[in-house]
Amino acid sequence: MTTSPDLRGLKFNTDGLIAAIVQGAPDTPEAGRVLMLAWMDRTALERTLATGQMHYWSRSRAKLWLKGETSGHVQDVVAWHRDCDGDALLFHVRQRGGAACHTGHTSCFFQRLERDGSPAVVEEKRVFDPAQVYQTAAAANSPRAQEVPQQP
Amino acid sequence: MTTSPDLRGLKFNTDGLIAAIVQGAPDTPEAGRVLMLAWMDRTALERTLATGQMHYWSRSRAKLWLKGETSGHVQDVVAWHRDCDGDALLFHVRQRGGAACHTGHTSCFFQRLERDGSPAVVEEKRVFDPAQVYQTAAAANSPRAQEVPQQP
């Protein structure tokens, strides 16, 4: 089956993008955790649905991005939803490697803020050491040796 | 205390906005549910922190919006976080009235989609009847009688 998914109910913005909230799926170690917010263009969304692995549009690098392509920490789609006005998506995923954030934290939202805006102490430990993960990936795959870790 | 919060770690986009994911706080009936995605300008964020109730920038109406101003279903801030690159926020809230969505559903993301993009059957019931809630609010507050329910 190579038929395109029906995306008519979705509203991409003037840059051709739609926001995707990524949450740990039920019955995974990260269940309920909001892992990250990223952006998808139509191609990224179609690739995500075709492969079952999260793809995004990297605004900083202006290219399609398979989450985990460097680290191996891909996100398998468990379910997806649109919001009431069709301009935001919510994905439930199984996060391989236990962490979504390029810093090594489970969630990109690891930094709680105080009411005055100052950063709270981060008590949760990193799941991985980003220097090690990205160095190992670079060594194993020399064409990507200069690749920087991805941010949403 | 009327000092402004320190927002220097945050990146507002070229429209002066930052994305805010809103999630039910632990120990509330909506714990863990992603309720909505909305946008804040600097003023909306400052009002949110000053009052402890979620304020947004309504892009459709181009104005500051106290969530729940019509329905009474305000959102009390429990905690807030920024993401690793400072361009998205995650709020944990206590949702009064049990539903964040103007349709009467707990979450704006009530519509699950199939892999082919078609909408799945919505099994979760509405928490309230929007016609009743917004009519009652309009009747109780005649200057707002023409106000339409808010969407993110």
mmCIF file of C-alpha atoms in Angstrom:
data_model
loop_
_atom_site.group_PDB
_atom_site.id
_atom_site.type_symbol
_atom_site.label_atom_id
_atom_site.label_comp_id
_atom_site.label_asym_id
_atom_site.label_seq_id
_atom_site.Cartn_x
_atom_site.Cartn_y
_atom_site.Cartn_z
ATOM 1 C CA MET A 1 0.000 0.000 0.000
ATOM 2 C CA THR A 2 1.526 3.308 -1.046
ATOM 3 C CA THR A 3 -1.622 5.429 -0.996
ATOM 4 C CA SER A 4 -1.128 8.808 0.655
ATOM 5 C CA PRO A 5 -2.797 9.411 4.000
ATOM 6 C CA ASP A 6 -5.779 11.742 4.107
ATOM 7 C CA LEU A 7 -4.490 14.961 5.656
ATOM 8 C CA ARG A 8 -7.373 17.199 4.607
ATOM 9 C CA GLY A 9 -8.455 17.843 8.196
ATOM 10 C CA LEU A 10 -5.078 19.380 9.072
ATOM 11 C CA LYS A 11 -3.974 22.994 8.816
ATOM 12 C CA PHE A 12 -0.328 23.579 8.011
ATOM 13 C CA ASN A 13 0.862 27.119 8.773
ATOM 14 C CA THR A 14 2.203 29.673 6.271
ATOM 15 C CA ASP A 15 5.603 27.932 6.455
ATOM 16 C CA GLY A 16 3.922 24.630 5.577
ATOM 17 C CA LEU A 17 4.421 23.253 9.085
ATOM 18 C CA ILE A 18 2.265 21.815 11.853
ATOM 19 C CA ALA A 19 3.208 21.487 15.530
ATOM 20 C CA ALA A 20 3.626 17.972 16.912
ATOM 21 C CA ILE A 21 3.550 17.278 20.642
ATOM 22 C CA VAL A 22 5.280 14.012 21.463
ATOM 23 C CA GLN A 23 4.247 12.084 24.579
ATOM 24 C CA GLY A 24 5.338 8.755 26.004
ATOM 25 C CA ALA A 25 2.676 6.162 25.168
ATOM 26 C CA PRO A 26 0.799 4.215 27.847
ATOM 27 C CA ASP A 27 2.640 1.064 28.968
ATOM 28 C CA THR A 28 6.073 2.471 28.170
ATOM 29 C CA PRO A 29 8.645 3.648 30.750
ATOM 30 C CA GLU A 30 7.976 7.258 29.687
ATOM 31 C CA ALA A 31 4.172 6.922 29.838
ATOM 32 C CA GLY A 32 2.509 10.301 30.074
ATOM 33 C CA ARG A 33 5.707 12.330 29.882
ATOM 34 C CA VAL A 34 5.639 15.141 27.356
ATOM 35 C CA LEU A 35 8.923 14.454 25.600
ATOM 36 C CA MET A 36 9.254 17.261 23.076
ATOM 37 C CA LEU A 37 7.548 19.674 20.737
ATOM 38 C CA ALA A 38 8.682 19.606 17.125
ATOM 39 C CA TRP A 39 7.442 20.599 13.685
ATOM 40 C CA MET A 40 6.407 18.567 10.681
ATOM 41 C CA ASP A 41 5.922 19.470 7.079
ATOM 42 C CA ARG A 42 3.664 17.332 4.931
ATOM 43 C CA THR A 43 6.542 15.078 3.875
ATOM 44 C CA ALA A 44 7.713 14.499 7.436
ATOM 45 C CA LEU A 45 4.189 13.537 8.436
ATOM 46 C CA GLU A 46 3.775 11.212 5.473
ATOM 47 C CA ARG A 47 7.124 9.541 6.230
ATOM 48 C CA THR A 48 6.125 9.181 9.871
ATOM 49 C CA LEU A 49 2.903 7.433 8.945
ATOM 50 C CA ALA A 50 4.504 5.286 6.243
ATOM 51 C CA THR A 51 7.407 4.088 8.411
ATOM 52 C CA GLY A 52 5.895 4.225 11.908
ATOM 53 C CA GLN A 53 8.889 6.266 13.110
ATOM 54 C CA MET A 54 8.787 9.964 13.936
ATOM 55 C CA HIS A 55 10.142 12.294 11.260
ATOM 56 C CA TYR A 56 10.261 16.072 11.646
ATOM 57 C CA TRP A 57 11.170 19.186 9.754
ATOM 58 C CA SER A 58 14.283 20.627 11.349
ATOM 59 C CA ARG A 59 13.829 24.388 11.234
ATOM 60 C CA SER A 60 17.442 25.031 12.280
ATOM 61 C CA ARG A 61 18.864 22.850 9.501
ATOM 62 C CA ALA A 62 15.973 23.266 7.041
ATOM 63 C CA LYS A 63 15.754 19.559 6.264
ATOM 64 C CA LEU A 64 13.797 16.414 6.904
ATOM 65 C CA TRP A 65 14.924 14.733 10.094
ATOM 66 C CA LEU A 66 14.415 11.158 11.234
ATOM 67 C CA LYS A 67 14.469 11.469 15.021
ATOM 68 C CA GLY A 68 17.235 9.173 16.246
ATOM 69 C CA GLU A 69 19.093 8.980 12.939
ATOM 70 C CA THR A 70 22.340 9.829 14.755
ATOM 71 C CA SER A 71 21.727 8.485 18.247
ATOM 72 C CA GLY A 72 19.620 5.460 17.368
ATOM 73 C CA HIS A 73 16.986 6.773 19.772
ATOM 74 C CA VAL A 74 14.102 6.577 17.348
ATOM 75 C CA GLN A 75 10.474 7.044 18.350
ATOM 76 C CA ASP A 76 7.952 4.409 17.283
ATOM 77 C CA VAL A 77 4.447 5.739 16.708
ATOM 78 C CA VAL A 78 1.769 4.161 18.899
ATOM 79 C CA ALA A 79 -1.126 6.556 18.203
ATOM 80 C CA TRP A 80 -1.743 10.009 16.829
ATOM 81 C CA HIS A 81 -4.395 12.675 17.282
ATOM 82 C CA ARG A 82 -5.279 16.098 15.945
ATOM 83 C CA ASP A 83 -6.671 18.932 18.000
ATOM 84 C CA CYS A 84 -10.105 20.512 17.714
ATOM 85 C CA ASP A 85 -9.103 23.035 15.086
ATOM 86 C CA GLY A 86 -6.667 20.802 13.205
ATOM 87 C CA ASP A 87 -3.532 22.889 13.626
ATOM 88 C CA ALA A 88 -1.682 20.750 16.179
ATOM 89 C CA LEU A 89 -0.923 17.029 16.508
ATOM 90 C CA LEU A 90 -0.322 14.794 19.510
ATOM 91 C CA PHE A 91 1.709 11.625 19.033
ATOM 92 C CA HIS A 92 2.009 8.808 21.545
ATOM 93 C CA VAL A 93 5.353 7.111 21.028
ATOM 94 C CA ARG A 94 7.606 4.394 22.332
ATOM 95 C CA GLN A 95 10.930 6.177 22.922
ATOM 96 C CA ARG A 96 13.901 3.926 22.274
ATOM 97 C CA GLY A 97 16.932 4.567 24.454
ATOM 98 C CA GLY A 98 14.789 6.071 27.204
ATOM 99 C CA ALA A 99 15.434 9.690 26.335
ATOM 100 C CA ALA A 100 14.130 12.099 23.715
ATOM 101 C CA CYS A 101 16.345 15.084 24.455
ATOM 102 C CA HIS A 102 19.715 15.628 22.803
ATOM 103 C CA THR A 103 21.017 16.636 26.252
ATOM 104 C CA GLY A 104 20.456 13.077 27.489
ATOM 105 C CA HIS A 105 17.364 13.899 29.537
ATOM 106 C CA THR A 106 14.170 11.866 29.138
ATOM 107 C CA SER A 107 12.190 14.946 28.147
ATOM 108 C CA CYS A 108 13.236 18.178 26.474
ATOM 109 C CA PHE A 109 11.121 19.854 29.192
ATOM 110 C CA PHE A 110 13.457 18.803 32.012
ATOM 111 C CA GLN A 111 13.948 22.389 33.176
ATOM 112 C CA ARG A 112 11.253 23.443 35.625
ATOM 113 C CA LEU A 113 11.024 27.166 36.233
ATOM 114 C CA GLU A 114 10.124 29.055 39.353
ATOM 115 C CA ARG A 115 7.298 31.556 39.269
ATOM 116 C CA ASP A 116 9.830 34.376 38.851
ATOM 117 C CA GLY A 117 11.270 32.667 35.770
ATOM 118 C CA SER A 118 14.467 31.460 37.399
ATOM 119 C CA PRO A 119 15.459 27.836 36.718
ATOM 120 C CA ALA A 120 14.713 25.279 39.433
ATOM 121 C CA VAL A 121 17.315 22.695 40.397
ATOM 122 C CA VAL A 122 17.139 19.763 37.961
ATOM 123 C CA GLU A 123 16.904 16.661 40.104
ATOM 124 C CA GLU A 124 16.286 14.105 37.379
ATOM 125 C CA LYS A 125 19.474 12.477 36.109
ATOM 126 C CA ARG A 126 20.415 12.215 32.451
ATOM 127 C CA VAL A 127 19.626 8.863 30.836
ATOM 128 C CA PHE A 128 22.690 9.063 28.608
ATOM 129 C CA ASP A 129 25.828 11.126 28.182
ATOM 130 C CA PRO A 130 25.334 13.047 24.941
ATOM 131 C CA ALA A 131 29.080 13.344 24.271
ATOM 132 C CA GLN A 132 29.382 9.580 24.356
ATOM 133 C CA VAL A 133 26.244 8.833 22.320
ATOM 134 C CA TYR A 134 26.969 11.291 19.549
ATOM 135 C CA GLN A 135 30.720 10.530 19.472
ATOM 136 C CA THR A 136 30.026 6.824 19.192
ATOM 137 C CA ALA A 137 27.501 7.434 16.450
ATOM 138 C CA ALA A 138 29.929 9.693 14.599
ATOM 139 C CA ALA A 139 32.761 7.171 14.841
ATOM 140 C CA ALA A 140 30.532 4.380 13.568
ATOM 141 C CA ASN A 141 29.380 6.446 10.636
ATOM 142 C CA SER A 142 32.121 8.718 9.394
ATOM 143 C CA PRO A 143 30.056 10.707 6.861
ATOM 144 C CA ARG A 144 28.098 12.025 9.845
ATOM 145 C CA ALA A 145 31.181 12.797 11.930
ATOM 146 C CA GLN A 146 30.505 16.522 11.719
ATOM 147 C CA GLU A 147 26.807 16.220 12.402
ATOM 148 C CA VAL A 148 25.585 18.107 15.434
ATOM 149 C CA PRO A 149 22.929 16.662 17.734
ATOM 150 C CA GLN A 150 19.437 17.626 16.656
ATOM 151 C CA GLN A 151 17.227 20.031 18.473
ATOM 152 C CA PRO A 152 13.545 20.509 17.733
ATOM 153 C CA MET B 1 5.763 42.073 44.595
ATOM 154 C CA THR B 2 5.278 43.422 41.107
ATOM 155 C CA THR B 3 8.726 42.692 39.709
ATOM 156 C CA SER B 4 8.672 41.201 36.234
ATOM 157 C CA PRO B 5 9.624 37.558 35.837
ATOM 158 C CA ASP B 6 12.964 36.757 34.246
ATOM 159 C CA LEU B 7 12.139 35.561 30.723
ATOM 160 C CA ARG B 8 15.620 35.914 29.246
ATOM 161 C CA GLY B 9 15.993 32.148 28.688
ATOM 162 C CA LEU B 10 12.956 32.091 26.385
ATOM 163 C CA LYS B 11 12.792 32.588 22.636
ATOM 164 C CA PHE B 12 9.662 34.223 21.288
ATOM 165 C CA ASN B 13 9.189 33.739 17.537
ATOM 166 C CA THR B 14 9.072 36.461 14.888
ATOM 167 C CA ASP B 15 5.415 37.079 15.799
ATOM 168 C CA GLY B 16 6.438 37.549 19.431
ATOM 169 C CA LEU B 17 4.863 34.255 20.485
ATOM 170 C CA ILE B 18 5.952 31.078 22.230
ATOM 171 C CA ALA B 19 4.145 27.716 22.150
ATOM 172 C CA ALA B 20 2.631 26.463 25.397
ATOM 173 C CA ILE B 21 1.707 22.836 25.898
ATOM 174 C CA VAL B 22 -0.873 22.429 28.646
ATOM 175 C CA GLN B 23 -1.027 19.165 30.592
ATOM 176 C CA GLY B 24 -3.141 18.034 33.514
ATOM 177 C CA ALA B 25 -1.045 18.236 36.686
ATOM 178 C CA PRO B 26 -0.313 15.214 38.861
ATOM 179 C CA ASP B 27 -3.026 14.532 41.454
ATOM 180 C CA THR B 28 -5.777 16.094 39.360
ATOM 181 C CA PRO B 29 -8.513 14.178 37.501
ATOM 182 C CA GLU B 30 -6.807 15.056 34.196
ATOM 183 C CA ALA B 31 -3.323 14.039 35.359
ATOM 184 C CA GLY B 32 -1.006 13.422 32.441
ATOM 185 C CA ARG B 33 -3.538 14.335 29.760
ATOM 186 C CA VAL B 34 -2.265 16.777 27.174
ATOM 187 C CA LEU B 35 -5.137 19.238 27.191
ATOM 188 C CA MET B 36 -4.235 21.766 24.513
ATOM 189 C CA LEU B 37 -1.544 23.643 22.665
ATOM 190 C CA ALA B 38 -1.819 27.415 22.664
ATOM 191 C CA TRP B 39 0.355 30.480 22.152
ATOM 192 C CA MET B 40 1.533 33.168 24.527
ATOM 193 C CA ASP B 41 3.018 36.561 23.938
ATOM 194 C CA ARG B 42 5.140 38.139 26.625
ATOM 195 C CA THR B 43 2.126 39.835 28.232
ATOM 196 C CA ALA B 44 0.093 36.630 28.350
ATOM 197 C CA LEU B 45 2.979 34.859 30.025
ATOM 198 C CA GLU B 46 3.505 37.648 32.540
ATOM 199 C CA ARG B 47 -0.225 37.681 33.375
ATOM 200 C CA THR B 48 -0.180 33.913 33.763
ATOM 201 C CA LEU B 49 2.682 34.075 36.230
ATOM 202 C CA ALA B 50 1.271 37.058 38.089
ATOM 203 C CA THR B 51 -2.243 35.629 38.495
ATOM 204 C CA GLY B 52 -1.561 31.874 38.520
ATOM 205 C CA GLN B 53 -4.190 31.411 35.801
ATOM 206 C CA MET B 54 -3.425 30.563 32.181
ATOM 207 C CA HIS B 55 -3.579 33.468 29.743
ATOM 208 C CA TYR B 56 -2.905 33.124 26.028
ATOM 209 C CA TRP B 57 -2.615 35.170 22.891
ATOM 210 C CA SER B 58 -5.591 34.331 20.705
ATOM 211 C CA ARG B 59 -4.242 34.343 17.164
ATOM 212 C CA SER B 60 -7.749 34.165 15.661
ATOM 213 C CA ARG B 61 -8.991 37.187 17.617
ATOM 214 C CA ALA B 62 -5.602 38.922 17.987
ATOM 215 C CA LYS B 63 -6.083 39.619 21.681
ATOM 216 C CA LEU B 64 -5.096 38.554 25.154
ATOM 217 C CA TRP B 65 -7.275 35.703 26.361
ATOM 218 C CA LEU B 66 -7.873 34.486 29.894
ATOM 219 C CA LYS B 67 -8.706 30.817 29.376
ATOM 220 C CA GLY B 68 -12.130 30.255 30.930
ATOM 221 C CA GLU B 69 -13.192 33.897 30.854
ATOM 222 C CA THR B 70 -16.476 32.868 29.207
ATOM 223 C CA SER B 71 -16.990 29.331 30.477
ATOM 224 C CA GLY B 72 -15.494 29.719 33.948
ATOM 225 C CA HIS B 73 -13.232 26.772 33.153
ATOM 226 C CA VAL B 74 -10.002 28.475 34.106
ATOM 227 C CA GLN B 75 -6.693 26.670 34.416
ATOM 228 C CA ASP B 76 -4.672 27.120 37.604
ATOM 229 C CA VAL B 77 -0.919 26.883 37.121
ATOM 230 C CA VAL B 78 0.769 24.140 39.150
ATOM 231 C CA ALA B 79 4.210 24.135 37.502
ATOM 232 C CA TRP B 80 5.912 25.323 34.352
ATOM 233 C CA HIS B 81 8.933 24.273 32.328
ATOM 234 C CA ARG B 82 10.858 25.370 29.272
ATOM 235 C CA ASP B 83 12.365 23.035 26.723
ATOM 236 C CA CYS B 84 16.044 22.526 25.961
ATOM 237 C CA ASP B 85 16.253 25.312 23.432
ATOM 238 C CA GLY B 86 13.859 27.705 25.157
ATOM 239 C CA ASP B 87 11.267 28.006 22.392
ATOM 240 C CA ALA B 88 8.459 25.950 23.931
ATOM 241 C CA LEU B 89 6.809 25.815 27.355
ATOM 242 C CA LEU B 90 5.059 23.037 29.241
ATOM 243 C CA PHE B 91 2.514 23.972 31.904
ATOM 244 C CA HIS B 92 1.015 21.610 34.428
ATOM 245 C CA VAL B 93 -2.433 22.883 35.367
ATOM 246 C CA ARG B 94 -5.477 22.131 37.438
ATOM 247 C CA GLN B 95 -8.339 22.326 34.929
ATOM 248 C CA ARG B 96 -11.527 23.648 36.489
ATOM 249 C CA GLY B 97 -14.731 22.210 35.061
ATOM 250 C CA GLY B 98 -12.970 19.043 33.945
ATOM 251 C CA ALA B 99 -12.559 20.033 30.304
ATOM 252 C CA ALA B 100 -10.185 22.272 28.409
ATOM 253 C CA CYS B 101 -11.759 22.063 24.968
ATOM 254 C CA HIS B 102 -14.456 24.436 23.759
ATOM 255 C CA THR B 103 -16.235 21.361 22.324
ATOM 256 C CA GLY B 104 -16.802 20.042 25.845
ATOM 257 C CA HIS B 105 -14.136 17.342 25.639
ATOM 258 C CA THR B 106 -11.501 17.005 28.351
ATOM 259 C CA SER B 107 -8.688 17.517 25.840
ATOM 260 C CA CYS B 108 -8.559 19.372 22.549
ATOM 261 C CA PHE B 109 -6.785 16.260 21.244
ATOM 262 C CA PHE B 110 -9.870 14.038 21.603
ATOM 263 C CA GLN B 111 -9.767 13.021 17.939
ATOM 264 C CA ARG B 112 -7.527 10.021 17.402
ATOM 265 C CA LEU B 113 -6.588 9.359 13.796
ATOM 266 C CA GLU B 114 -5.993 6.112 11.989
ATOM 267 C CA ARG B 115 -2.727 5.540 10.210
ATOM 268 C CA ASP B 116 -4.378 6.529 6.915
ATOM 269 C CA GLY B 117 -5.460 9.860 8.403
ATOM 270 C CA SER B 118 -9.122 9.008 8.786
ATOM 271 C CA PRO B 119 -10.753 9.895 12.124
ATOM 272 C CA ALA B 120 -11.248 7.090 14.641
ATOM 273 C CA VAL B 121 -14.508 6.767 16.530
ATOM 274 C CA VAL B 122 -14.477 9.098 19.547
ATOM 275 C CA GLU B 123 -15.455 6.960 22.512
ATOM 276 C CA GLU B 124 -14.825 9.470 25.283
ATOM 277 C CA LYS B 125 -17.923 11.424 26.224
ATOM 278 C CA ARG B 126 -18.073 15.199 26.448
ATOM 279 C CA VAL B 127 -17.736 16.610 29.961
ATOM 280 C CA PHE B 128 -20.097 19.469 29.189
ATOM 281 C CA ASP B 129 -22.498 20.600 26.505
ATOM 282 C CA PRO B 130 -20.872 23.634 24.888
ATOM 283 C CA ALA B 131 -24.205 25.126 23.814
ATOM 284 C CA GLN B 132 -25.366 25.145 27.403
ATOM 285 C CA VAL B 133 -22.113 26.403 28.921
ATOM 286 C CA TYR B 134 -21.604 29.255 26.498
ATOM 287 C CA GLN B 135 -25.313 30.200 26.393
ATOM 288 C CA THR B 136 -25.421 30.320 30.162
ATOM 289 C CA ALA B 137 -22.266 32.379 30.263
ATOM 290 C CA ALA B 138 -23.636 34.737 27.630
ATOM 291 C CA ALA B 139 -26.937 35.167 29.457
ATOM 292 C CA ALA B 140 -25.132 35.888 32.709
ATOM 293 C CA ASN B 141 -22.914 38.469 31.120
ATOM 294 C CA SER B 142 -24.683 40.340 28.374
ATOM 295 C CA PRO B 143 -21.694 42.330 27.055
ATOM 296 C CA ARG B 144 -20.221 38.985 26.046
ATOM 297 C CA ALA B 145 -23.416 37.675 24.471
ATOM 298 C CA GLN B 146 -21.876 37.732 21.010
ATOM 299 C CA GLU B 147 -18.612 36.177 22.113
ATOM 300 C CA VAL B 148 -17.750 32.940 20.385
ATOM 301 C CA PRO B 149 -16.115 30.086 22.284
ATOM 302 C CA GLN B 150 -12.335 30.340 22.195
ATOM 303 C CA GLN B 151 -10.084 28.046 20.276
ATOM 304 C CA PRO B 152 -6.332 27.935 20.678
#
